[in-house]
mmCIF file of C-alpha atoms in Angstrom:
data_model
loop_
_atom_site.group_PDB
_atom_site.id
_atom_site.type_symbol
_atom_site.label_atom_id
_atom_site.label_comp_id
_atom_site.label_asym_id
_atom_site.label_seq_id
_atom_site.Cartn_x
_atom_site.Cartn_y
_atom_site.Cartn_z
ATOM 1 C CA MET G 1 2.613 -0.554 -0.533
ATOM 2 C CA ARG G 2 2.557 -2.473 -3.769
ATOM 3 C CA ILE G 3 0.099 -1.232 -6.390
ATOM 4 C CA ARG G 4 -1.372 -4.090 -8.431
ATOM 5 C CA SER G 5 -2.756 -1.992 -11.259
ATOM 6 C CA VAL G 6 -2.627 1.450 -12.769
ATOM 7 C CA LEU G 7 -6.409 1.666 -12.420
ATOM 8 C CA ALA G 8 -6.138 1.382 -8.644
ATOM 9 C CA GLY G 9 -3.611 4.211 -8.609
ATOM 10 C CA LEU G 10 -5.775 6.420 -10.806
ATOM 11 C CA LEU G 11 -8.776 5.675 -8.627
ATOM 12 C CA GLY G 12 -6.822 6.778 -5.586
ATOM 13 C CA VAL G 13 -5.937 10.048 -7.297
ATOM 14 C CA ALA G 14 -9.560 10.629 -8.266
ATOM 15 C CA LEU G 15 -10.775 9.998 -4.721
ATOM 16 C CA ALA G 16 -8.124 12.300 -3.306
ATOM 17 C CA ALA G 17 -9.105 15.014 -5.754
ATOM 18 C CA HIS G 18 -12.786 14.595 -4.794
ATOM 19 C CA ALA G 19 -11.959 14.861 -1.097
ATOM 20 C CA PHE G 20 -9.871 17.963 -1.713
ATOM 21 C CA ALA G 21 -12.665 19.572 -3.716
ATOM 22 C CA ALA G 22 -15.038 18.967 -0.821
ATOM 23 C CA GLN G 23 -12.896 21.036 1.547
ATOM 24 C CA PRO G 24 -13.572 24.752 2.129
ATOM 25 C CA PRO G 25 -11.510 26.970 -0.193
ATOM 26 C CA ALA G 26 -8.280 28.345 1.227
ATOM 27 C CA PRO G 27 -8.095 32.038 2.066
ATOM 28 C CA ALA G 28 -7.219 34.163 -0.952
ATOM 29 C CA SER G 29 -3.814 35.042 0.481
ATOM 30 C CA THR G 30 -2.738 31.390 0.768
ATOM 31 C CA ALA G 31 -4.598 29.714 -2.098
ATOM 32 C CA VAL G 32 -2.417 27.913 -4.651
ATOM 33 C CA PRO G 33 -3.166 28.869 -8.276
ATOM 34 C CA ALA G 34 -4.859 26.119 -10.238
ATOM 35 C CA PRO G 35 -2.805 24.395 -12.963
ATOM 36 C CA ALA G 36 -3.248 25.886 -16.427
ATOM 37 C CA ALA G 37 -4.539 23.458 -19.054
ATOM 38 C CA ALA G 38 -3.953 23.718 -22.807
ATOM 39 C CA VAL G 39 -6.214 22.303 -25.492
ATOM 40 C CA ASP G 40 -3.660 19.576 -26.267
ATOM 41 C CA GLY G 41 -3.830 18.307 -22.688
ATOM 42 C CA THR G 42 -0.609 19.967 -21.519
ATOM 43 C CA ILE G 43 -0.782 21.042 -17.872
ATOM 44 C CA ALA G 44 1.347 23.873 -16.480
ATOM 45 C CA PHE G 45 1.780 23.466 -12.728
ATOM 46 C CA PRO G 46 2.491 26.334 -10.353
ATOM 47 C CA ALA G 47 4.956 25.861 -7.515
ATOM 48 C CA ALA G 48 3.797 23.101 -5.187
ATOM 49 C CA THR G 49 4.910 21.158 -2.118
ATOM 50 C CA ILE G 50 4.670 17.367 -2.435
ATOM 51 C CA PRO G 51 5.211 15.203 0.675
ATOM 52 C CA PHE G 52 6.902 11.829 0.594
ATOM 53 C CA SER G 53 4.524 8.898 0.109
ATOM 54 C CA ALA G 54 2.422 8.046 3.134
ATOM 55 C CA TYR G 55 2.595 4.404 2.029
ATOM 56 C CA ALA G 56 6.403 4.186 2.007
ATOM 57 C CA SER G 57 8.385 2.899 4.978
ATOM 58 C CA PRO G 58 10.328 5.145 7.394
ATOM 59 C CA GLU G 59 13.486 3.440 6.149
ATOM 60 C CA ALA G 60 12.647 4.484 2.601
ATOM 61 C CA LEU G 61 12.159 8.097 3.690
ATOM 62 C CA ASN G 62 15.559 8.136 5.405
ATOM 63 C CA ARG G 63 17.244 6.631 2.349
ATOM 64 C CA PHE G 64 15.472 9.085 0.041
ATOM 65 C CA ARG G 65 16.924 11.973 2.058
ATOM 66 C CA GLN G 66 20.407 10.490 1.608
ATOM 67 C CA ILE G 67 19.873 10.098 -2.146
ATOM 68 C CA LEU G 68 19.021 13.781 -2.461
ATOM 69 C CA VAL G 69 22.413 14.581 -0.939
ATOM 70 C CA GLU G 70 24.289 12.008 -3.040
ATOM 71 C CA GLY G 71 22.772 13.405 -6.216
ATOM 72 C CA LYS G 72 24.349 16.769 -5.554
ATOM 73 C CA GLN G 73 27.752 15.086 -5.200
ATOM 74 C CA ALA G 74 27.660 13.259 -8.542
ATOM 75 C CA PRO G 75 30.514 14.261 -10.889
ATOM 76 C CA ASP G 76 29.925 16.321 -14.008
ATOM 77 C CA PHE G 77 29.887 14.234 -17.208
ATOM 78 C CA SER G 78 31.884 16.953 -18.929
ATOM 79 C CA LYS G 79 34.893 15.503 -17.119
ATOM 80 C CA GLY G 80 34.469 12.151 -18.837
ATOM 81 C CA VAL G 81 32.976 8.816 -17.834
ATOM 82 C CA GLU G 82 35.714 7.616 -15.452
ATOM 83 C CA PRO G 83 34.833 9.954 -12.530
ATOM 84 C CA ALA G 84 31.196 8.836 -12.843
ATOM 85 C CA ARG G 85 32.275 5.191 -12.885
ATOM 86 C CA LYS G 86 34.337 5.629 -9.731
ATOM 87 C CA PHE G 87 31.545 7.539 -8.017
ATOM 88 C CA ASN G 88 28.919 4.896 -8.719
ATOM 89 C CA ASP G 89 31.295 2.012 -8.002
ATOM 90 C CA ALA G 90 31.950 3.445 -4.538
ATOM 91 C CA ILE G 91 28.206 3.617 -3.827
ATOM 92 C CA ASN G 92 27.659 0.065 -5.071
ATOM 93 C CA ALA G 93 30.706 -1.299 -3.248
ATOM 94 C CA ASN G 94 29.238 0.019 -0.006
ATOM 95 C CA ARG G 95 25.931 -1.665 -0.806
ATOM 96 C CA VAL G 96 27.708 -4.966 -1.474
ATOM 97 C CA GLU G 97 29.333 -4.917 1.956
ATOM 98 C CA ARG G 98 25.970 -4.221 3.569
ATOM 99 C CA MET G 99 24.408 -7.061 1.596
ATOM 100 C CA LYS G 100 27.097 -9.503 2.666
ATOM 101 C CA LYS G 101 26.096 -8.851 6.281
ATOM 102 C CA LEU G 102 22.484 -9.702 5.488
ATOM 103 C CA TYR G 103 22.954 -12.582 3.046
ATOM 104 C CA ARG G 104 25.457 -15.430 3.189
ATOM 105 C CA VAL G 105 26.746 -16.181 -0.300
ATOM 106 C CA LYS G 106 29.729 -17.618 -2.160
ATOM 107 C CA LEU G 107 31.350 -15.535 -4.902
ATOM 108 C CA SER G 108 33.459 -16.513 -7.897
ATOM 109 C CA SER G 109 34.476 -14.896 -11.186
ATOM 110 C CA PRO G 110 34.708 -17.471 -13.986
ATOM 111 C CA VAL G 111 34.949 -16.761 -17.704
ATOM 112 C CA ILE G 112 31.939 -18.282 -19.488
ATOM 113 C CA GLY G 113 31.726 -18.401 -23.255
ATOM 114 C CA GLY G 114 34.738 -16.100 -23.432
ATOM 115 C CA VAL G 115 33.013 -13.448 -21.297
ATOM 116 C CA ALA G 116 33.906 -12.402 -17.742
ATOM 117 C CA THR G 117 31.208 -13.021 -15.130
ATOM 118 C CA ASP G 118 30.501 -12.734 -11.417
ATOM 119 C CA VAL G 119 28.777 -15.800 -9.987
ATOM 120 C CA VAL G 120 26.802 -15.703 -6.740
ATOM 121 C CA GLU G 121 25.618 -18.841 -4.954
ATOM 122 C CA PRO G 122 23.912 -19.232 -1.564
ATOM 123 C CA ALA G 123 26.471 -20.248 1.056
ATOM 124 C CA ASP G 124 24.370 -23.229 2.121
ATOM 125 C CA GLY G 125 23.953 -24.397 -1.462
ATOM 126 C CA VAL G 126 21.115 -24.037 -3.966
ATOM 127 C CA ALA G 127 17.699 -25.423 -3.146
ATOM 128 C CA ARG G 128 16.937 -28.923 -4.385
ATOM 129 C CA ASP G 129 14.401 -27.630 -6.911
ATOM 130 C CA ASN G 130 17.022 -25.221 -8.277
ATOM 131 C CA LYS G 131 19.706 -27.831 -8.946
ATOM 132 C CA TYR G 132 19.069 -27.649 -12.690
ATOM 133 C CA ARG G 133 18.166 -23.957 -12.809
ATOM 134 C CA VAL G 134 20.223 -20.790 -13.200
ATOM 135 C CA LEU G 135 19.610 -17.055 -13.415
ATOM 136 C CA ILE G 136 21.505 -14.555 -15.569
ATOM 137 C CA ASN G 137 21.724 -11.016 -14.225
ATOM 138 C CA LEU G 138 22.408 -8.038 -16.485
ATOM 139 C CA HIS G 139 23.481 -5.113 -14.320
ATOM 140 C CA GLY G 140 22.323 -1.524 -14.679
ATOM 141 C CA GLY G 141 24.424 1.592 -15.128
ATOM 142 C CA GLY G 142 23.348 3.329 -18.313
ATOM 143 C CA PHE G 143 25.540 1.004 -20.417
ATOM 144 C CA LEU G 144 28.438 2.988 -18.898
ATOM 145 C CA TRP G 145 29.192 1.409 -15.506
ATOM 146 C CA GLY G 146 27.862 -1.152 -13.025
ATOM 147 C CA ALA G 147 30.048 -4.207 -13.657
ATOM 148 C CA HIS G 148 31.164 -6.193 -10.613
ATOM 149 C CA SER G 149 29.961 -4.056 -7.655
ATOM 150 C CA GLY G 150 26.715 -3.055 -9.359
ATOM 151 C CA ALA G 151 26.228 -6.608 -10.585
ATOM 152 C CA LEU G 152 26.654 -8.048 -7.094
ATOM 153 C CA VAL G 153 24.120 -5.560 -5.738
ATOM 154 C CA GLU G 154 21.528 -7.070 -8.068
ATOM 155 C CA SER G 155 22.662 -10.697 -7.664
ATOM 156 C CA ILE G 156 23.411 -11.278 -3.989
ATOM 157 C CA PRO G 157 19.904 -10.856 -2.558
ATOM 158 C CA VAL G 158 18.200 -12.794 -5.357
ATOM 159 C CA ALA G 159 20.648 -15.694 -5.044
ATOM 160 C CA ALA G 160 20.240 -15.807 -1.264
ATOM 161 C CA VAL G 161 16.468 -15.344 -1.059
ATOM 162 C CA GLY G 162 15.770 -17.632 -4.030
ATOM 163 C CA ARG G 163 18.510 -20.111 -3.073
ATOM 164 C CA ILE G 164 19.581 -20.215 -6.695
ATOM 165 C CA LYS G 165 22.778 -19.667 -8.676
ATOM 166 C CA VAL G 166 23.011 -16.238 -10.319
ATOM 167 C CA ILE G 167 25.525 -15.384 -13.047
ATOM 168 C CA SER G 168 26.038 -11.673 -13.686
ATOM 169 C CA ILE G 169 27.656 -10.836 -17.002
ATOM 170 C CA ASP G 170 30.368 -8.206 -17.440
ATOM 171 C CA TYR G 171 29.054 -7.178 -20.841
ATOM 172 C CA ARG G 172 30.758 -4.551 -22.997
ATOM 173 C CA GLN G 173 29.550 -0.985 -22.590
ATOM 174 C CA GLY G 174 29.968 2.501 -24.026
ATOM 175 C CA PRO G 175 31.697 4.663 -24.847
ATOM 176 C CA GLU G 176 34.381 2.077 -25.629
ATOM 177 C CA HIS G 177 31.853 -0.237 -27.306
ATOM 178 C CA THR G 178 28.546 0.223 -29.096
ATOM 179 C CA PHE G 179 25.407 -1.782 -29.827
ATOM 180 C CA PRO G 180 25.171 -4.781 -30.262
ATOM 181 C CA ALA G 181 28.329 -5.623 -28.281
ATOM 182 C CA ALA G 182 26.423 -6.282 -25.041
ATOM 183 C CA SER G 183 23.880 -8.508 -26.806
ATOM 184 C CA ASP G 184 26.776 -10.442 -28.373
ATOM 185 C CA ASP G 185 28.302 -11.063 -24.939
ATOM 186 C CA VAL G 186 25.069 -12.176 -23.303
ATOM 187 C CA GLU G 187 24.222 -14.480 -26.180
ATOM 188 C CA ALA G 188 27.684 -16.070 -25.921
ATOM 189 C CA VAL G 189 27.187 -16.820 -22.217
ATOM 190 C CA TYR G 190 23.617 -18.016 -22.784
ATOM 191 C CA LYS G 191 24.657 -20.436 -25.521
ATOM 192 C CA GLU G 192 27.364 -21.829 -23.256
ATOM 193 C CA LEU G 193 24.844 -22.344 -20.446
ATOM 194 C CA LEU G 194 22.530 -24.174 -22.848
ATOM 195 C CA LYS G 195 25.120 -26.960 -22.868
ATOM 196 C CA THR G 196 24.258 -27.586 -19.206
ATOM 197 C CA TYR G 197 20.777 -26.161 -18.643
ATOM 198 C CA PRO G 198 17.581 -26.439 -20.707
ATOM 199 C CA ALA G 199 16.404 -23.040 -21.961
ATOM 200 C CA ALA G 200 13.234 -23.417 -19.893
ATOM 201 C CA ASN G 201 15.379 -23.600 -16.742
ATOM 202 C CA ILE G 202 17.266 -20.352 -17.415
ATOM 203 C CA GLY G 203 15.988 -16.963 -16.295
ATOM 204 C CA ILE G 204 17.335 -13.547 -17.277
ATOM 205 C CA TYR G 205 16.737 -10.320 -15.393
ATOM 206 C CA GLY G 206 18.177 -6.841 -15.087
ATOM 207 C CA CYS G 207 17.520 -3.346 -13.812
ATOM 208 C CA SER G 208 17.581 -0.085 -15.790
ATOM 209 C CA ALA G 209 20.115 -0.599 -18.601
ATOM 210 C CA GLY G 210 20.136 -4.272 -17.643
ATOM 211 C CA GLY G 211 16.372 -4.406 -18.088
ATOM 212 C CA ILE G 212 16.643 -2.852 -21.524
ATOM 213 C CA LEU G 213 19.370 -5.349 -22.380
ATOM 214 C CA THR G 214 17.207 -8.227 -21.137
ATOM 215 C CA GLY G 215 14.542 -7.334 -23.688
ATOM 216 C CA GLU G 216 17.158 -6.869 -26.403
ATOM 217 C CA VAL G 217 18.677 -10.267 -25.678
ATOM 218 C CA VAL G 218 15.325 -12.044 -25.918
ATOM 219 C CA ALA G 219 14.715 -10.284 -29.251
ATOM 220 C CA ARG G 220 18.194 -11.315 -30.389
ATOM 221 C CA LEU G 221 17.595 -14.958 -29.451
ATOM 222 C CA ILE G 222 14.288 -14.980 -31.322
ATOM 223 C CA HIS G 223 15.986 -13.381 -34.321
ATOM 224 C CA ASP G 224 18.768 -15.981 -34.250
ATOM 225 C CA GLY G 225 16.400 -18.937 -33.840
ATOM 226 C CA ILE G 226 17.621 -19.822 -30.343
ATOM 227 C CA LYS G 227 15.205 -20.993 -27.653
ATOM 228 C CA VAL G 228 14.243 -18.182 -25.308
ATOM 229 C CA PRO G 229 14.707 -18.465 -21.537
ATOM 230 C CA GLY G 230 11.936 -19.781 -19.328
ATOM 231 C CA ALA G 231 11.221 -16.362 -17.804
ATOM 232 C CA ILE G 232 12.656 -12.841 -17.693
ATOM 233 C CA GLY G 233 12.531 -9.783 -15.461
ATOM 234 C CA MET G 234 12.789 -6.163 -16.607
ATOM 235 C CA PHE G 235 13.077 -3.767 -13.701
ATOM 236 C CA CYS G 236 12.865 0.044 -13.956
ATOM 237 C CA SER G 237 12.942 -0.206 -17.761
ATOM 238 C CA GLY G 238 11.217 -2.012 -20.595
ATOM 239 C CA ILE G 239 10.918 -2.748 -24.291
ATOM 240 C CA VAL G 240 10.017 0.800 -25.343
ATOM 241 C CA ALA G 241 11.855 4.120 -25.393
ATOM 242 C CA PRO G 242 11.575 6.226 -22.207
ATOM 243 C CA ALA G 243 8.504 8.465 -22.443
ATOM 244 C CA GLY G 244 5.138 9.113 -20.816
ATOM 245 C CA ASP G 245 4.035 10.919 -17.677
ATOM 246 C CA SER G 246 6.812 9.663 -15.405
ATOM 247 C CA SER G 247 9.524 11.135 -17.640
ATOM 248 C CA TYR G 248 8.143 14.571 -16.738
ATOM 249 C CA VAL G 249 6.851 14.054 -13.207
ATOM 250 C CA SER G 250 9.630 11.913 -11.744
ATOM 251 C CA PRO G 251 12.304 14.650 -11.748
ATOM 252 C CA VAL G 252 10.057 16.826 -9.592
ATOM 253 C CA LEU G 253 9.314 13.967 -7.182
ATOM 254 C CA SER G 254 13.049 13.251 -6.980
ATOM 255 C CA GLY G 255 13.979 16.779 -5.969
ATOM 256 C CA ASP G 256 15.162 17.935 -9.393
ATOM 257 C CA ALA G 257 13.993 20.738 -11.622
ATOM 258 C CA ILE G 258 11.239 20.019 -14.127
ATOM 259 C CA GLY G 259 12.939 18.410 -17.102
ATOM 260 C CA SER G 260 12.196 18.496 -20.787
ATOM 261 C CA GLY G 261 10.644 15.047 -20.811
ATOM 262 C CA PRO G 262 11.845 11.831 -22.441
ATOM 263 C CA VAL G 263 15.535 11.313 -23.041
ATOM 264 C CA SER G 264 16.455 9.586 -26.287
ATOM 265 C CA ILE G 265 18.562 6.456 -25.946
ATOM 266 C CA HIS G 266 20.903 8.090 -28.442
ATOM 267 C CA ARG G 267 22.202 10.186 -25.558
ATOM 268 C CA LEU G 268 23.794 6.966 -24.308
ATOM 269 C CA PRO G 269 27.163 6.458 -26.039
ATOM 270 C CA TYR G 270 26.482 2.723 -26.313
ATOM 271 C CA PHE G 271 23.668 3.337 -28.805
ATOM 272 C CA ALA G 272 25.640 5.602 -31.106
ATOM 273 C CA GLY G 273 24.596 4.710 -34.659
ATOM 274 C CA ALA G 274 21.755 2.434 -33.529
ATOM 275 C CA SER G 275 18.189 2.978 -34.709
ATOM 276 C CA GLU G 276 15.228 3.345 -32.344
ATOM 277 C CA THR G 277 13.101 1.588 -34.966
ATOM 278 C CA ASP G 278 15.245 -1.558 -34.813
ATOM 279 C CA PRO G 279 13.404 -4.280 -32.834
ATOM 280 C CA LEU G 280 16.771 -5.584 -31.634
ATOM 281 C CA VAL G 281 17.169 -2.204 -29.909
ATOM 282 C CA LEU G 282 13.553 -1.689 -28.845
ATOM 283 C CA PRO G 283 11.590 -4.951 -29.221
ATOM 284 C CA ALA G 284 8.252 -3.103 -29.103
ATOM 285 C CA ASN G 285 8.877 -2.242 -32.760
ATOM 286 C CA ASP G 286 7.958 -5.816 -33.712
ATOM 287 C CA PRO G 287 4.575 -6.953 -32.300
ATOM 288 C CA ALA G 288 5.023 -10.395 -33.870
ATOM 289 C CA MET G 289 8.293 -10.826 -31.994
ATOM 290 C CA LEU G 290 6.645 -9.905 -28.703
ATOM 291 C CA LYS G 291 4.318 -12.883 -29.048
ATOM 292 C CA LYS G 292 7.363 -15.117 -28.576
ATOM 293 C CA PHE G 293 8.515 -13.490 -25.321
ATOM 294 C CA PRO G 294 8.526 -15.683 -22.191
ATOM 295 C CA PRO G 295 6.648 -14.848 -18.960
ATOM 296 C CA THR G 296 7.878 -11.436 -17.828
ATOM 297 C CA LEU G 297 8.203 -9.750 -14.433
ATOM 298 C CA LEU G 298 8.078 -5.945 -14.398
ATOM 299 C CA ILE G 299 9.079 -3.946 -11.310
ATOM 300 C CA SER G 300 9.241 -0.194 -10.686
ATOM 301 C CA GLY G 301 8.284 2.589 -8.279
ATOM 302 C CA THR G 302 6.010 5.584 -8.665
ATOM 303 C CA ARG G 303 8.956 8.023 -8.517
ATOM 304 C CA ASP G 304 10.910 6.177 -11.197
ATOM 305 C CA PHE G 305 11.382 8.181 -14.397
ATOM 306 C CA ALA G 306 11.064 4.878 -16.306
ATOM 307 C CA MET G 307 7.735 3.870 -14.741
ATOM 308 C CA SER G 308 5.633 4.939 -17.734
ATOM 309 C CA SER G 309 7.807 3.028 -20.197
ATOM 310 C CA LEU G 310 7.506 -0.028 -17.976
ATOM 311 C CA LEU G 311 3.715 0.345 -17.895
ATOM 312 C CA GLN G 312 3.618 0.639 -21.681
ATOM 313 C CA SER G 313 5.774 -2.484 -21.888
ATOM 314 C CA GLN G 314 3.223 -4.307 -19.737
ATOM 315 C CA ARG G 315 0.422 -3.123 -22.023
ATOM 316 C CA LEU G 316 2.146 -4.263 -25.231
ATOM 317 C CA LEU G 317 3.300 -7.612 -23.852
ATOM 318 C CA THR G 318 -0.158 -8.351 -22.488
ATOM 319 C CA ARG G 319 -1.658 -7.455 -25.863
ATOM 320 C CA ALA G 320 0.789 -9.929 -27.429
ATOM 321 C CA GLY G 321 -0.485 -12.699 -25.144
ATOM 322 C CA VAL G 322 2.560 -12.797 -22.865
ATOM 323 C CA GLU G 323 2.039 -13.589 -19.182
ATOM 324 C CA VAL G 324 3.118 -10.438 -17.350
ATOM 325 C CA ASP G 325 3.464 -9.850 -13.621
ATOM 326 C CA LEU G 326 3.597 -6.122 -12.754
ATOM 327 C CA HIS G 327 4.609 -4.734 -9.359
ATOM 328 C CA LEU G 328 4.853 -1.052 -8.398
ATOM 329 C CA TRP G 329 5.855 0.366 -5.025
ATOM 330 C CA ASP G 330 4.460 3.759 -4.072
ATOM 331 C CA GLY G 331 7.053 6.453 -3.397
ATOM 332 C CA MET G 332 9.942 4.329 -4.654
ATOM 333 C CA TRP G 333 12.536 5.629 -7.052
ATOM 334 C CA HIS G 334 14.656 4.210 -9.882
ATOM 335 C CA SER G 335 16.399 0.997 -8.762
ATOM 336 C CA PHE G 336 15.156 1.422 -5.184
ATOM 337 C CA PHE G 337 15.882 -2.219 -4.303
ATOM 338 C CA SER G 338 19.620 -1.608 -4.650
ATOM 339 C CA ASP G 339 19.504 -0.691 -0.953
ATOM 340 C CA PRO G 340 18.964 -3.954 0.937
ATOM 341 C CA GLU G 341 17.695 -2.605 4.258
ATOM 342 C CA LEU G 342 14.421 -1.179 2.928
ATOM 343 C CA PRO G 343 11.262 -3.206 3.610
ATOM 344 C CA GLU G 344 10.267 -2.454 0.020
ATOM 345 C CA SER G 345 13.538 -3.958 -1.232
ATOM 346 C CA LYS G 346 13.010 -7.144 0.741
ATOM 347 C CA GLU G 347 9.505 -7.403 -0.694
ATOM 348 C CA ALA G 348 10.932 -6.960 -4.202
ATOM 349 C CA TYR G 349 13.537 -9.706 -3.672
ATOM 350 C CA ALA G 350 10.792 -12.069 -2.529
ATOM 351 C CA VAL G 351 8.706 -11.216 -5.605
ATOM 352 C CA MET G 352 11.670 -11.877 -7.899
ATOM 353 C CA ALA G 353 12.505 -15.213 -6.279
ATOM 354 C CA ALA G 354 8.880 -16.368 -6.311
ATOM 355 C CA PHE G 355 8.364 -15.369 -9.950
ATOM 356 C CA PHE G 356 11.336 -17.378 -11.239
ATOM 357 C CA ASP G 357 10.495 -20.307 -8.971
ATOM 358 C CA LYS G 358 7.016 -20.381 -10.508
ATOM 359 C CA HIS G 359 8.022 -20.114 -14.146
ATOM 360 C CA LEU G 360 11.353 -21.948 -14.560
ATOM 361 C CA GLY G 361 11.524 -25.644 -15.338
ATOM 362 C CA LYS G 362 12.933 -27.981 -12.686
ATOM 363 C CA ASN G 363 14.324 -30.954 -14.616
#
């Protein structure tokens, strides 16, 4: 189920709480202690059992069970980044093969503007209205991994469903490289594409780290006096630092222990030496810059640790006068649409394709 607004979600919680309060109290031997509230609004929860969302699909529940197992198999970062890269590449490579069975596409790997890319095109050719349009995908992976297999996971379904050409950029990442190396690479590809496509006909989107980078690139283009793309998509991330309710609640809903809350971007090797007050790192630091952002699509799930930062991004962009389209799926986790078989994923692909079709120029 897609939630159109935070208010609707809060209303649902309030109604559920009212219905619960109307029930007879549980016997003393089985009653769950009430949460303890502090004067600053902090809530201390006792142990609780939380079912999977009643609004999520059976396919999502099955995949969620698998994710809980995969999480326990993830390598320890103390052994370096390479084991983690191989682990995640194997997961994404499997997804790519599954996607190829669902979506017929053509793949190529040209160098554009001196930067390596993976290009995905629908096997039957782009739609007539998309002849002079192109999308740039910026893959996720914590600025540590995700190139190639992870990029194709994010590009194949969008290219096929939208019948549009998608170029995913193999941008430089940490720990080998630091900010603003990735922004440099994306800008180089973007400037090269401007020789063929009008800025209004180019869209940029990304998930997680790729969503953060999408916002950074728009800020960089504004800073450098280059025309911004016609529309962008930031999925499971935004233009602010991770924080808010979801940074505390999501770990519990994902089967992990209660965490300590927001994680600073400085824990990512890519941002070593970067400042969280720099608008080229977090564009929310410059409200005037936000006014120049193009129409923006925001996508997340209610079990995504980045959901709150995405909601705050929606709030700030809307305040700046930017047209924002927000979509949340109940019960869905970080980057849920990386698995193509889920009904929720297919809905997300359709939303992405429709958003760019609406906002990109055609001529």
